[in-house]
Structures are given as structure tokens and as C-alpha cells.
CSV table of C-alpha atoms in Angstrom, one decimal:
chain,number,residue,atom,x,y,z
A,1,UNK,CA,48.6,177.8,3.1
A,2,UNK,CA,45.7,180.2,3.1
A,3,UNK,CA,43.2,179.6,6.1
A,4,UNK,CA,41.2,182.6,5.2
A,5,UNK,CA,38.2,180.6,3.9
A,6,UNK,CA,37.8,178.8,7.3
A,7,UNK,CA,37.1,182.1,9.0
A,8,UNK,CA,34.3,181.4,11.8
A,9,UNK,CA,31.1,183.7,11.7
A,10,UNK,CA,30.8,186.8,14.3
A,11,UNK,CA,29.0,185.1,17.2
A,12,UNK,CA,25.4,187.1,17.6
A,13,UNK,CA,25.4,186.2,20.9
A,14,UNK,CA,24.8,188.7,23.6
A,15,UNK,CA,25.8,189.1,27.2
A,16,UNK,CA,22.8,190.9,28.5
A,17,UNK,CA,20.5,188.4,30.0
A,18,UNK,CA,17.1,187.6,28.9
A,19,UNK,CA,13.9,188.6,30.1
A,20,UNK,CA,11.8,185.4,30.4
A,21,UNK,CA,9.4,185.1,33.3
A,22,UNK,CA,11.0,183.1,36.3
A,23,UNK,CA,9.5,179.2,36.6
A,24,UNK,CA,6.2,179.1,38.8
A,25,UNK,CA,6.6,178.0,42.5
A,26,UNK,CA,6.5,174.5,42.9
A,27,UNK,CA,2.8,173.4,44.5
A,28,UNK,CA,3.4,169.8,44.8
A,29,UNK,CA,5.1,167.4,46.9
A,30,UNK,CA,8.3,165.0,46.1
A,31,UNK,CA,6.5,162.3,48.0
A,32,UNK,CA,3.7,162.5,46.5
A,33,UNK,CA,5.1,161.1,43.2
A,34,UNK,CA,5.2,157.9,45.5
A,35,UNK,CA,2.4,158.0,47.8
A,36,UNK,CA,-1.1,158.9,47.6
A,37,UNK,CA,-1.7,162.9,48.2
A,38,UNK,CA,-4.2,162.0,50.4
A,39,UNK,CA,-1.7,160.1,53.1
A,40,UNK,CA,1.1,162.7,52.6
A,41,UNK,CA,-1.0,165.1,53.5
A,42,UNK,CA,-2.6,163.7,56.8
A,43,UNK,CA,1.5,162.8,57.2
A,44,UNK,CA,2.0,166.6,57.2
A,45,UNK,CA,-1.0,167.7,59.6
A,46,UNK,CA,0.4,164.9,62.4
A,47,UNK,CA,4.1,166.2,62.0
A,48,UNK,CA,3.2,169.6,62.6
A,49,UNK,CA,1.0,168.8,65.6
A,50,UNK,CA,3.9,166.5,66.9
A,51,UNK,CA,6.0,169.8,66.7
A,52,UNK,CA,4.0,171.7,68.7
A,53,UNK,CA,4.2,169.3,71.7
A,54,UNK,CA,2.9,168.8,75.1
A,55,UNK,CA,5.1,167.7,77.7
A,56,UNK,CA,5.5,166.8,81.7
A,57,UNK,CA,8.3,167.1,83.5
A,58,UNK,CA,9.6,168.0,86.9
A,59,UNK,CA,12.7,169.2,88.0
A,60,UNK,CA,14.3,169.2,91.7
A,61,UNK,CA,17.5,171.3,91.9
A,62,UNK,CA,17.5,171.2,95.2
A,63,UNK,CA,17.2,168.6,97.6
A,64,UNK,CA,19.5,168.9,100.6
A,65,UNK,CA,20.6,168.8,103.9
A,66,UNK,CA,22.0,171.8,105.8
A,67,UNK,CA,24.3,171.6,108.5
A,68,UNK,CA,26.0,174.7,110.6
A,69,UNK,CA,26.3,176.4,114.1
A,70,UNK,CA,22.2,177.0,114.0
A,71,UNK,CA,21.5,173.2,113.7
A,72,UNK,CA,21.2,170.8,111.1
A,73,UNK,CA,17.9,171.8,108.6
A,74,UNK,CA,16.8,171.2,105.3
A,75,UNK,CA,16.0,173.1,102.1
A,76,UNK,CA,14.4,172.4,98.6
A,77,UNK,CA,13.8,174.1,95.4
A,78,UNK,CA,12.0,172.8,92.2
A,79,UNK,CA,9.5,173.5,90.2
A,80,UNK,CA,7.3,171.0,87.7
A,81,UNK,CA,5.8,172.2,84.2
A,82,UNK,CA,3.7,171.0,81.4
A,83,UNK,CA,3.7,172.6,78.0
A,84,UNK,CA,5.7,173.1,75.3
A,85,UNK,CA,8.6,175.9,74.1
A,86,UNK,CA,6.5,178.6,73.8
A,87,UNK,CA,3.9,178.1,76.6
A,88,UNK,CA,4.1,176.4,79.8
A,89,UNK,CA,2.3,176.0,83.1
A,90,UNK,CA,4.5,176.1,86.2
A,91,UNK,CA,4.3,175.0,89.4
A,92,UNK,CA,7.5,176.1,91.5
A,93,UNK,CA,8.1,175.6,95.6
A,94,UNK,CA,11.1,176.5,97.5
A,95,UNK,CA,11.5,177.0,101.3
A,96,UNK,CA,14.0,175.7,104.3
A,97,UNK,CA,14.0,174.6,107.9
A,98,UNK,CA,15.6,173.4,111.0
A,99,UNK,CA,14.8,169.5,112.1
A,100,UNK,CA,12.6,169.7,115.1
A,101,UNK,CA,11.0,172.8,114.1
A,102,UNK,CA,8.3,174.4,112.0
A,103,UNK,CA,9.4,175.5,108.2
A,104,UNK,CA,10.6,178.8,108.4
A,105,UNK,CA,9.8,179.5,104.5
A,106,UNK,CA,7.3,177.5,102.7
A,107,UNK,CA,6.2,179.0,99.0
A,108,UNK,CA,4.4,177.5,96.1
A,109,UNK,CA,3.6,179.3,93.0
A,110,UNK,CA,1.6,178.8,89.8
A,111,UNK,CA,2.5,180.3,86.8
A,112,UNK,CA,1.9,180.7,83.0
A,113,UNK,CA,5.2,180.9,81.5
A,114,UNK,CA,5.4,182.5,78.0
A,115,UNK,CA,8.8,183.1,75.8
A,116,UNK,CA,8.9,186.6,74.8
A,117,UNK,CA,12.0,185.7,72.3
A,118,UNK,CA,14.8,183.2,72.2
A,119,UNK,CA,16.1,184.0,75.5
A,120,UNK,CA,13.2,185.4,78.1
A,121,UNK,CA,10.3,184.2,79.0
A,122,UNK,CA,7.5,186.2,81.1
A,123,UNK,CA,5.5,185.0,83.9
A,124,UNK,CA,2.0,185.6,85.0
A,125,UNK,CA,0.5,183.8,88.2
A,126,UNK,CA,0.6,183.6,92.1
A,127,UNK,CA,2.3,182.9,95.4
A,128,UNK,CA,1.1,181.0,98.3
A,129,UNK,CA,3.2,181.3,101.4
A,130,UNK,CA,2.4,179.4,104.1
A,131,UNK,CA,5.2,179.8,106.2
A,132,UNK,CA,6.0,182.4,107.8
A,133,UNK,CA,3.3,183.3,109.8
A,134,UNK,CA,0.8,184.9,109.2
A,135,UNK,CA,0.3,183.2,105.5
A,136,UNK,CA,0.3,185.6,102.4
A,137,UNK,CA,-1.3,185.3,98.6
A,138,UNK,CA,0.4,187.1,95.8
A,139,UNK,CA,0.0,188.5,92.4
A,140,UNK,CA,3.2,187.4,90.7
A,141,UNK,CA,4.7,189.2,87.5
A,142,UNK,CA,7.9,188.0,86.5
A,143,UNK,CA,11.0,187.8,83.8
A,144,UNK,CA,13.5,184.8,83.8
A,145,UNK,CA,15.8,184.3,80.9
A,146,UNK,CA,19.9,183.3,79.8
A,147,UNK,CA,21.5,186.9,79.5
A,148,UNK,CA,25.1,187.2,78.2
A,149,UNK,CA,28.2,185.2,79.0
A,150,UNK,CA,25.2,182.1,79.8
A,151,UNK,CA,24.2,183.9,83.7
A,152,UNK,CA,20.6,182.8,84.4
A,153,UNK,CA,18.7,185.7,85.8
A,154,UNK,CA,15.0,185.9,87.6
A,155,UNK,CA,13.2,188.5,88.6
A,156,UNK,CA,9.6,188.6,90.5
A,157,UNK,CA,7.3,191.7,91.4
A,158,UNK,CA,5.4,190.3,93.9
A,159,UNK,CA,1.6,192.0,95.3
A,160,UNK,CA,0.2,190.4,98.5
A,161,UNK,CA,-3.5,190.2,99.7
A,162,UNK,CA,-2.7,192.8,102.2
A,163,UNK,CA,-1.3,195.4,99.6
A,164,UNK,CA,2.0,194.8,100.4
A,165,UNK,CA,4.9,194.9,97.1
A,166,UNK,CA,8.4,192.9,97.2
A,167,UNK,CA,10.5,191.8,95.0
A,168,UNK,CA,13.1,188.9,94.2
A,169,UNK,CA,16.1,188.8,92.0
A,170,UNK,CA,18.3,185.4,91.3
A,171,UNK,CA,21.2,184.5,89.6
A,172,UNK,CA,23.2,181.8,88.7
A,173,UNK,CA,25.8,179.9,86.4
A,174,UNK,CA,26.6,177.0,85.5
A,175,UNK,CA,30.2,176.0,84.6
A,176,UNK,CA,31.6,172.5,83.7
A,177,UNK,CA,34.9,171.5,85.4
A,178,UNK,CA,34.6,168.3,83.6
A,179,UNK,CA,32.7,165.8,81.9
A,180,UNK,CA,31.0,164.8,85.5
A,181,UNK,CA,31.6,167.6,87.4
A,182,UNK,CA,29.7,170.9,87.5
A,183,UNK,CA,30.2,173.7,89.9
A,184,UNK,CA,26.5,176.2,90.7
A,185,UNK,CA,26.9,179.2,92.2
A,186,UNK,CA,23.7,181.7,92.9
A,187,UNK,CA,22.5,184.6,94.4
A,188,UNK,CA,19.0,185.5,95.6
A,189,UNK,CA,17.8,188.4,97.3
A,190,UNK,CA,14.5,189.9,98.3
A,191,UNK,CA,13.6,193.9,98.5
A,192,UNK,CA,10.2,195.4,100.9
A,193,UNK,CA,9.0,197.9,99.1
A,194,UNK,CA,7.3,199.2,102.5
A,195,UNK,CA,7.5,197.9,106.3
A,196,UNK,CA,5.1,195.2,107.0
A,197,UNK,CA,5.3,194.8,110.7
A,198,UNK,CA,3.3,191.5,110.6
A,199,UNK,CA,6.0,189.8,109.0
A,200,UNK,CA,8.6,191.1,110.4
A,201,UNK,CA,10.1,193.1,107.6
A,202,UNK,CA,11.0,196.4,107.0
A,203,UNK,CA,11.1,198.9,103.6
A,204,UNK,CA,14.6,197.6,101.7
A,205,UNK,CA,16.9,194.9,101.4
A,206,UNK,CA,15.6,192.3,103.5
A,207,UNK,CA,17.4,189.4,103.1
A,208,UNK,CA,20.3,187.8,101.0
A,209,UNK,CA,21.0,184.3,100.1
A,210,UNK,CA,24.2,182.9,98.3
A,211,UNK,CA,25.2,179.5,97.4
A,212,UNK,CA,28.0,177.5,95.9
A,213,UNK,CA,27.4,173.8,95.1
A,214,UNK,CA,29.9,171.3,93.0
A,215,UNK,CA,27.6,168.1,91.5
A,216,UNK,CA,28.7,164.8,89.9
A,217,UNK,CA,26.6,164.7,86.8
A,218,UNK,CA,27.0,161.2,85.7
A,219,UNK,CA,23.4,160.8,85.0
A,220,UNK,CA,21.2,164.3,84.2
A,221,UNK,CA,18.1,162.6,85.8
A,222,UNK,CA,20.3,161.9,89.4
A,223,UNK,CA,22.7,164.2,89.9
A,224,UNK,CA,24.4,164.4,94.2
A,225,UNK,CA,26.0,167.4,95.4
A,226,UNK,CA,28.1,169.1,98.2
A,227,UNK,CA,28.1,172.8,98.8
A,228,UNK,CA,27.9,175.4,100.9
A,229,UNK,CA,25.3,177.9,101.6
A,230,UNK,CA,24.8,181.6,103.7
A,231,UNK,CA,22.0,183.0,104.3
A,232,UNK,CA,22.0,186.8,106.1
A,233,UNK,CA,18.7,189.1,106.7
A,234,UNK,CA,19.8,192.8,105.7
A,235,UNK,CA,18.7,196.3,107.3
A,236,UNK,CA,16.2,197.2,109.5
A,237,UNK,CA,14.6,193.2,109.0
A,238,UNK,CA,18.1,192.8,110.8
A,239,UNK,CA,17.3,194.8,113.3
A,240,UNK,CA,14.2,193.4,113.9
A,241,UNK,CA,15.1,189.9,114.4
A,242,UNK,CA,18.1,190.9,116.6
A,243,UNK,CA,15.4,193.0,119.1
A,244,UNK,CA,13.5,189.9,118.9
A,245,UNK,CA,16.4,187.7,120.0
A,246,UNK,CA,17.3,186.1,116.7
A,247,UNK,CA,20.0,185.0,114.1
A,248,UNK,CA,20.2,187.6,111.4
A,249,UNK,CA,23.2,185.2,109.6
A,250,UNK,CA,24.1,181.7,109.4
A,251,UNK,CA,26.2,179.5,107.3
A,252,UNK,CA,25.8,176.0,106.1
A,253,UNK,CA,27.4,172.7,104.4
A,254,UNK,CA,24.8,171.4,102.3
A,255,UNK,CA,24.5,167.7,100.7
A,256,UNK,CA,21.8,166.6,98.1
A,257,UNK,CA,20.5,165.5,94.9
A,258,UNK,CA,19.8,167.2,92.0
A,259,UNK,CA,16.9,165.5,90.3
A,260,UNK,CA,15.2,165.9,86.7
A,261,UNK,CA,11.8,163.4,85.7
């Protein structure tokens, strides 16, 4: 049979593709084919002012007691905050002491906090400390931020009243055991730039802090803890306090609460 009528046409198709304009950017709004424009737009101005909250919160991550050859004491650290991601105002206080005794180290500081990126944020403020004697004001500039393999790093420059410059570096991690359990351990030391004779304290390492502590972490908000803590001044501080018949060293068992509002 011949087939040779039913031959198809040459297809004058091309594969090159065309040159037509692209479609205009949409300028509306799905829900609006529902809801008044009007409503879905005041919708819109109150979700992005919901995004850029304001919150309060304050944080205690440390709350303990302190027990060791020295005598049985006490220490805090915790700071409280109100802001959002990008901007916050901080008030943090640390300091320690022996029951039956005055503080040895009472600090407060207020701070703006600002996130420089994803992972640092800068502070600008001041430091009150009213113990030790004699008390001291100071200009604080700082960086505190998650750096690699989740270690969380701190570090102050520190300009008293009385010209004076220090530093302080911290460091710390946080590791899960299990689902309850989580083990702290930190580091914090301080640097004199100069001697200043009225506190005690001479140009260099002055003093070095570490910590360990293990916390049940049932509930974020409550969290208990045991650990252990040492504490030694370094240098010619050292030297200092052992002319002037003191403890340059002391280790502690600690017990507290972790607490988060």
C-alpha cells in the first residue's frame, strides 16, 4: 500500500526561544481578593511592628553557694535586658563573698548591646564597682558572641574614673549529657594594664577564675546545679595579697540554681 500521500508537513517550529517581554511584577495581594485592601494592609503594618519586638527578661546563671577551706560564701552572676535581636539594653552584676563578711566583688554594669552580624554583638556602657574598696566607675567597650565549635566568648576593655585600663576575657560551653543534664564549664580572667596601688593590683594577669558546673534542666526557667569552682590571683596582685597576709588561691564546691524569667 502506498502511504506516501499521508506524508506530515515539515514542522516550522523553531527551538530558539522567543523574545517577548517577561510578565510585570505582581503589585497586589492574594488576600486582598478576599478582604478589603484597606484591612490587609493595616494587617501588614501590625505584623511587621510585631516582628520587631520589645521584650523583658532576666536571666540568673548563677545563684550559689560556695563551700571550701576559706569558709562557706556565696556568688552570683546575671544580667537582665529589654529589647529585641538587634538592640538591647543590659543590665549585668556579678560578684562573691564569704558569710560574715563584707562582698569582696560587687559590679553592676549597663550596657547597649548591638548585633554586629549573626553571631557578635558589641557593647557600649559602664561599670560600677562597689566592692572592693575604694569604689571605681568605668567606660566599658565590649564584644560577646558564639565563635566556632559553639564556645561563647566575652571580652571587655574597661577605663576607670581614675584613668586606670583592664580588661576581662570569658569563656564557656555548653554541652548536653542528656536530655536533663548539662555540663558548664568557663573561664574568666582579668589583665591590669598598669599597677594601681589603691586596689591592690599590679600591671598583668591579675586574677584567674575557672568553673565547672553539671545542671538538671528539667525546666529552662529553674534549672539546680553542683559544681566546682577555683579562683587564684596571678603575678605581682599575688604578691601583693601574700605581703598583706592573704589567700592568693582557693577552691570551692558550689550548689545553686540556674534561673531564666
Amino acid at each position: 500500500m502506498d502511504h506516501s500521500g499521508q506524508a506530515l508537513p515539515a514542522s516550522t517550529m523553531s527551538d530558539e526561544p522567543g523574545d517577548a517581554p517577561p510578565p510585570p511584577v505582581p503589585t497586589d495581594f492574594p488576600a486582598e481578593r478576599f478582604f478589603a485592601a484597606e484591612r490587609m494592609a493595616a494587617s501588614r503594618a501590625a505584623m511587621m511592628k510585631e516582628m520587631n519586638f520589645r521584650t523583658f527578661a532576666l536571666q540568673i546563671d548563677q545563684l550559689e553557694f560556695r563551700t571550701g577551706k576559706g569558709g562557706d560564701g556565696f556568688g552570683w552572676e546575671g544580667q537582665a535586658w529589654y529589647g529585641g535581636d538587634v538592640d538591647r539594653i543590659v543590665l549585668a552584676s556579678e560578684g562573691e563573698g564569704t558569710f560574715g563578711a563584707r562582698a569582696e566583688r560587687i559590679e553592676l554594669g549597663a550596657y547597649w548591646r548591638h548585633a554586629i552580624d549573626p553571631w557578635f554583638n558589641l557593647q557600649l556602657g559602664m561599670r560600677q564597682d562597689f566592692r572592693p574598696d575604694p569604689q571605681r566607675t568605668y567606660a566599658l567597650v565590649g564584644l560577646e558572641g558564639l565563635a566556632p565549635y559553639w564556645f561563647e566568648l566575652q571580652g571587655q576593655l574597661l577605663v576607670s574614673n581614675k584613668g586606670d585600663v583592664h580588661a576581662r576575657g570569658k569563656a564557656g560551653y555548653t554541652q548536653r549529657i542528656t536530655q536533663s543534664l548539662v555540663v558548664e564549664p568557663e573561664a574568666e580572667v582579668d589583665f591590669a594594664f598598669q599597677d594601681v596601688p589603691a586596689l591592690n593590683v599590679e600591671g598583668g594577669f591579675e586574677r584567674l577564675e575557672l568553673g565547672a558546673r553539671l545542671r538538671y534542666e528539667r525546666n529552662r526557667s529553674l534549672a539546680p546545679y553542683i559544681g566546682v569552682n577555683w579562683e587564684r590571683k596571678l603575678g605581682g596582685t599575688a604578691e601583693l595579697a601574700r605581703a598583706a597576709g592573704q589567700g592568693v588561691s582557693g577552691v570551692s564546691a558550689v550548689f545553686g540554681v540556674r534561673a531564666m524569667f
